[in-house]
Coordinates of C-alpha atoms in Angstrom, one line a residue:
M24 CA -17.3 18.2 28.9
K25 CA -18.0 18.6 25.1
K26 CA -14.3 18.3 24.1
P27 CA -13.7 14.8 25.6
L28 CA -16.9 13.6 24.1
T29 CA -15.7 15.0 20.6
I30 CA -12.5 13.1 21.0
T31 CA -14.2 10.1 22.1
V32 CA -16.7 10.2 19.2
F33 CA -13.6 10.7 16.7
A34 CA -11.7 7.7 18.3
L35 CA -14.8 5.5 17.8
V36 CA -15.2 6.6 14.3
F37 CA -11.5 5.9 13.5
L38 CA -11.5 2.6 15.2
S39 CA -14.4 1.6 13.2
F40 CA -12.8 2.8 9.9
L41 CA -9.8 0.5 10.9
S42 CA -11.9 -2.5 11.7
A43 CA -13.7 -2.1 8.3
S44 CA -10.5 -1.8 6.3
A45 CA -9.1 -5.1 8.3
Q46 CA -12.3 -6.9 7.4
N47 CA -12.2 -5.9 3.7
T48 CA -8.6 -7.7 3.5
E49 CA -10.3 -10.9 4.8
I50 CA -13.4 -11.2 2.7
Y51 CA -14.5 -11.3 -1.0
R52 CA -17.9 -10.2 -2.3
V53 CA -18.6 -12.0 -5.6
G54 CA -19.4 -9.9 -8.8
V55 CA -20.2 -10.2 -12.3
G56 CA -17.7 -12.3 -14.3
D57 CA -16.6 -14.5 -11.3
V58 CA -16.8 -18.3 -12.0
L59 CA -18.3 -20.1 -8.8
D60 CA -17.7 -23.7 -7.8
V61 CA -20.9 -24.8 -6.3
R62 CA -21.2 -28.4 -4.7
L63 CA -24.2 -30.0 -2.6
L64 CA -22.1 -32.1 -0.1
N65 CA -25.0 -34.0 1.2
S66 CA -26.4 -34.8 -2.2
A67 CA -26.1 -38.3 -3.9
N68 CA -24.0 -36.5 -6.6
N69 CA -21.9 -34.1 -4.9
S70 CA -19.8 -33.3 -7.7
S71 CA -18.9 -29.7 -8.4
T72 CA -20.5 -27.6 -11.1
L73 CA -19.3 -24.4 -12.3
F74 CA -21.5 -21.3 -12.6
T75 CA -20.8 -17.8 -14.0
V76 CA -22.1 -14.8 -12.5
I77 CA -23.9 -13.1 -15.3
A78 CA -24.6 -9.5 -16.0
N79 CA -27.7 -9.3 -13.6
G80 CA -25.6 -10.5 -10.9
A81 CA -27.2 -14.0 -10.5
I82 CA -26.2 -17.4 -11.4
E83 CA -28.5 -20.0 -13.0
L84 CA -29.1 -22.9 -10.6
P85 CA -31.6 -25.2 -11.9
I86 CA -31.9 -27.4 -8.9
A87 CA -32.9 -24.2 -6.9
G88 CA -35.5 -23.3 -9.5
G89 CA -33.3 -21.0 -11.8
A90 CA -31.7 -17.5 -11.1
I91 CA -30.2 -16.7 -7.6
K92 CA -28.8 -13.4 -7.0
V93 CA -25.3 -13.7 -5.7
A94 CA -23.4 -10.4 -6.5
G95 CA -22.3 -8.5 -3.5
L96 CA -22.4 -11.5 -1.3
T97 CA -19.5 -13.4 0.3
Q98 CA -19.0 -17.3 -0.3
E99 CA -20.7 -18.1 3.1
E100 CA -23.7 -15.8 2.2
I101 CA -24.2 -17.5 -1.1
Q102 CA -24.0 -20.9 0.7
T103 CA -26.8 -19.8 3.0
R104 CA -29.0 -18.3 0.3
I105 CA -28.8 -21.6 -1.9
A106 CA -29.5 -23.7 1.2
A107 CA -32.4 -21.7 2.1
E108 CA -33.8 -21.9 -1.4
L109 CA -33.5 -25.6 -1.6
K110 CA -35.3 -25.9 1.7
R111 CA -38.1 -23.7 0.5
R112 CA -38.5 -25.7 -2.6
A113 CA -38.5 -28.9 -0.6
V114 CA -35.5 -30.2 -2.5
E115 CA -33.3 -30.6 0.5
E116 CA -34.4 -30.1 4.2
N117 CA -30.9 -29.5 5.5
A118 CA -28.7 -28.9 2.5
K119 CA -24.9 -28.6 3.0
V120 CA -23.7 -26.3 0.3
S121 CA -20.1 -25.4 -0.6
V122 CA -19.3 -22.5 -2.6
G123 CA -15.9 -21.4 -3.9
V124 CA -14.6 -19.1 -6.4
R125 CA -12.9 -20.9 -9.2
Q126 CA -12.0 -17.8 -11.2
Y127 CA -12.0 -14.2 -10.0
A128 CA -12.8 -11.7 -12.6
S129 CA -14.8 -8.9 -11.0
H130 CA -12.5 -7.1 -8.8
S131 CA -9.6 -5.7 -10.8
V132 CA -6.9 -2.8 -10.7
S133 CA -4.6 -1.6 -13.6
V134 CA -0.8 -1.4 -13.2
T135 CA 1.2 0.7 -15.5
G136 CA 4.6 2.3 -15.6
L137 CA 7.9 0.9 -14.4
V138 CA 7.0 -2.7 -14.0
V139 CA 8.1 -5.7 -15.7
H140 CA 4.4 -7.1 -16.2
P141 CA 2.0 -4.0 -16.7
G142 CA -1.6 -4.8 -17.2
I143 CA -4.9 -5.8 -15.3
R144 CA -4.5 -7.7 -11.9
F145 CA -7.5 -9.5 -10.3
L146 CA -8.0 -9.2 -6.7
R147 CA -9.0 -12.1 -4.5
R148 CA -10.2 -9.8 -1.6
E149 CA -12.2 -6.6 -1.3
E150 CA -8.8 -4.8 -0.5
V151 CA -5.3 -6.0 -0.6
P152 CA -2.0 -4.4 0.3
L153 CA -0.2 -2.6 -2.4
Y154 CA 2.8 -5.0 -2.1
V155 CA 0.7 -7.9 -3.2
V156 CA -0.1 -6.4 -6.6
L157 CA 3.5 -5.0 -7.1
A158 CA 4.9 -8.4 -6.4
E159 CA 2.8 -9.9 -9.3
S160 CA 3.7 -6.9 -11.6
Q161 CA 7.5 -7.0 -10.6
L162 CA 9.1 -3.5 -10.0
R163 CA 11.9 -2.5 -12.4
N164 CA 15.2 -1.4 -11.0
D165 CA 14.4 2.4 -11.7
S166 CA 11.1 2.4 -10.0
G167 CA 10.8 4.7 -7.0
R168 CA 7.3 6.1 -6.5
V169 CA 3.6 4.9 -7.0
L170 CA 0.7 7.1 -7.9
I171 CA -2.7 5.5 -7.0
M172 CA -5.7 7.1 -8.7
R173 CA -9.2 6.2 -7.4
D174 CA -12.6 7.6 -8.3
G175 CA -13.9 10.2 -5.9
A176 CA -10.5 10.6 -4.2
D177 CA -7.5 12.7 -4.6
A178 CA -4.6 11.0 -6.0
Q179 CA -2.2 9.5 -3.7
T180 CA 1.8 9.4 -4.2
L181 CA 3.8 6.9 -2.2
D182 CA 7.5 6.6 -1.9
L183 CA 8.7 3.0 -2.4
R184 CA 11.3 3.6 0.1
D185 CA 8.9 3.8 2.8
P186 CA 8.0 0.3 3.9
A187 CA 4.5 1.5 5.4
A188 CA 3.7 2.6 1.7
L189 CA 3.7 -0.9 0.5
N190 CA 1.0 -1.7 3.1
T191 CA -1.4 0.8 1.6
L192 CA -4.6 -0.9 0.7
V193 CA -5.8 -0.9 -2.8
K194 CA -9.1 -1.8 -4.1
S195 CA -11.1 -2.7 -7.4
G196 CA -11.1 0.1 -9.8
D197 CA -7.7 1.7 -8.7
V198 CA -5.2 2.7 -11.3
I199 CA -1.7 2.2 -10.1
T200 CA 1.1 3.9 -11.8
V201 CA 4.8 3.3 -11.0
T202 CA 7.3 6.0 -11.8
S203 CA 10.8 6.8 -11.1
R204 CA 12.0 9.1 -8.1
P205 CA 12.7 12.6 -9.1
A206 CA 16.4 13.6 -8.9
E207 CA 17.3 14.7 -5.3
F208 CA 20.1 16.9 -4.0
Y209 CA 21.7 18.3 -1.0
F210 CA 23.8 21.5 -0.8
I211 CA 27.0 22.1 0.8
G212 CA 29.3 25.1 1.4
G213 CA 31.5 26.8 3.8
R214 CA 35.1 25.5 4.5
I215 CA 34.8 22.7 1.9
N216 CA 37.0 21.9 -1.1
Y217 CA 34.2 21.5 -3.6
P218 CA 31.0 23.2 -2.5
G219 CA 27.7 23.2 -4.4
Q220 CA 24.8 21.1 -5.3
K221 CA 25.2 17.3 -4.8
P222 CA 23.1 14.2 -5.8
F223 CA 21.6 12.8 -3.0
T224 CA 22.0 9.1 -2.3
Q225 CA 19.5 7.3 0.3
G226 CA 21.4 6.5 3.4
I227 CA 24.4 9.0 3.0
T228 CA 25.8 10.4 6.1
L229 CA 27.4 13.9 6.9
L230 CA 30.8 12.8 6.9
Q231 CA 30.2 10.8 3.5
A232 CA 29.0 13.9 2.1
I233 CA 31.9 16.0 3.2
L234 CA 34.2 13.4 1.7
A235 CA 32.3 13.3 -1.5
S236 CA 32.7 17.1 -1.7
G237 CA 36.5 16.9 -1.6
G238 CA 36.8 17.0 2.4
A239 CA 37.3 19.9 4.7
P240 CA 40.5 21.6 6.0
R241 CA 41.8 20.0 9.2
Q242 CA 40.8 23.1 11.2
A243 CA 37.3 23.0 10.1
N244 CA 35.3 21.4 12.9
L245 CA 31.7 22.7 13.3
V246 CA 28.9 21.9 10.8
E247 CA 25.4 23.2 10.5
I248 CA 22.8 21.3 8.7
S249 CA 19.6 23.1 7.9
R250 CA 16.5 21.2 7.0
E251 CA 13.0 22.3 5.9
G252 CA 10.2 21.3 8.3
S253 CA 6.7 20.5 7.5
D254 CA 5.7 24.0 7.9
G255 CA 8.2 25.2 5.4
R256 CA 10.6 26.7 7.9
L257 CA 14.2 25.7 8.2
A258 CA 15.5 24.2 11.4
T259 CA 19.2 24.2 12.0
M260 CA 21.4 21.4 13.7
R261 CA 24.9 21.8 14.8
F262 CA 27.5 18.9 14.9
N263 CA 31.2 18.7 16.1
L264 CA 33.1 16.8 13.4
K265 CA 35.8 15.7 15.9
E266 CA 33.0 14.1 18.1
I267 CA 31.5 12.3 15.1
K268 CA 34.9 11.0 14.0
S269 CA 35.9 9.8 17.5
G270 CA 32.7 7.9 17.7
N271 CA 31.3 10.0 20.6
L272 CA 28.6 11.2 18.4
E273 CA 26.6 9.5 15.7
D274 CA 27.4 10.3 12.1
P275 CA 23.8 11.7 11.1
K276 CA 22.1 10.6 8.0
L277 CA 21.0 13.4 5.5
Q278 CA 17.7 14.1 3.8
P279 CA 17.0 15.4 0.5
G280 CA 17.4 19.2 0.3
D281 CA 19.6 19.5 3.2
R282 CA 21.8 22.6 3.5
I283 CA 25.3 21.9 4.9
E284 CA 27.5 24.6 6.2
V285 CA 31.1 23.7 7.2
S286 CA 32.8 26.4 9.4
R287 CA 35.6 26.4 12.1

């Protein structure tokens, strides 16, 4: 009975993590340096006034008696805190307070490497997808990978060809470095006119690789592709060239590091 319980607990923890991550993409907790736009909606003078969050995490709001701690709070929480303080001081019994962030300055990431506009990017949420930051920085044509450095965590390397990688969440303090993709190859031998190591191109198929190697004799028909698995062991797949050329079998796409052997 213990194993199902363990699985259930793990599932609950995992779902809680996903929920927290989703919430972080929807909220923003104010920090030092942010400029807030505070407005009393039911006041005779409801014009907005700008307040900068100072080093102690507070804003100086004279109508509420001076400094009010706001760092670490959302806009809604700050509204509630100001309204409560106005009520406590008998300034306004049912104050309707509006708080917005006019200038974001406390949450930032650093972007370097193969981008058109390197530098500091300010976030408008606790976490944002990587593609938001990269869109603002503009990837160069020779970009291929992203390295994310974060305090207290291992460096994370992402391949920009993977759509899921672009949805990786980044948060304040991250250092994002865009690099080129290392040269990749496949290897082809056997009954082939020009065997050897060949540059890998994303999307290349088996037939294209054979043609790029000068083609194979007419009688060559069987091909083996050996590919390294996650465990480091090679797995071999066998294909019939006639079946591929006739359209009865899909022309398989290659992966970097594939070993191709053409035989009879």
